[in-house]
Amino acid sequence: EVQLLESGGGLVQPGGSLRLSCAASGFTFSSCAMSWVRQAPGKGLEWVSSISGSGGSTSYADSVRGRFTISRDNSRSTLFLQMNSLRAEDTAVYYCARRPSGAVIGPFDYWGQGTLVTVSS
Amino acid sequence: EIVLTQSPGTLSLSPGERATLSCRASQSVTSTFLAWYQQKPGQAPRLLIYGVSSRATGIPDRFSGSGSGTDFTLTISRLEPEDFAVYYCQQYGSSPRTFGQGTKLEIK
């Protein structure tokens, strides 16, 4: 069974940093591109960042480029999102999501339960 | 960036009725890279449809997707009580991957 379990969310002051983790199980982690998608309270979904299975290719939304860094440790089947210079508008539930195994282009077929990040003084 | 506009914002129907949700793109969606997700309160989104019309694993056949180019539709043939939720379309053929703003399907 595919499982994605996020952690690391919490309350942080504007300008602060936070590192999110997503522990994966039930599939060959290194075969799947992974992404972070966020959802501000009461709002819709926003793609944040993606990383290829090998970790060699990354992409970011304009809203986070230069502040957030996505990475992965395939030996530990874990995805990360380092978030720096956080702003109030980064407040959201952050989901990790999987692209189907072997898919160069694909939807998000499995999602974690999300971790809440609140940026406030 | 491809902007996806979903309509209506809220759809009020009764169990057993047919639901038709629309997703319009600001420019043509690459190939068939259009998906639909269902989200219930307090839960993560769930993939329903990918490639415009292919159902994801375990999705009942009352859910169907159609469309091409810039106009796409999610149809639920006969609503069950568990279908009342928010539905999002997403294009994943162009970067950035974008979502529509959602359609809330509520019980009438």
CSV table of C-alpha atoms in Angstrom, one decimal, chain A residues 12-17 83-88 119:
chain,number,residue,atom,x,y,z
A,12,VAL,CA,7.0,30.1,12.4
A,13,GLN,CA,7.6,33.9,12.4
A,14,PRO,CA,7.8,35.8,9.1
A,15,GLY,CA,11.3,35.6,7.7
A,16,GLY,CA,11.8,32.3,9.5
A,17,SER,CA,12.6,28.8,8.1
A,83,MET,CA,11.4,26.8,3.2
A,84,ASN,CA,13.3,30.0,3.9
A,85,SER,CA,12.2,33.6,4.2
A,86,LEU,CA,8.7,32.6,5.0
A,87,ARG,CA,5.9,35.0,4.5
A,88,ALA,CA,2.3,35.2,5.8
A,119,VAL,CA,3.5,31.9,9.3
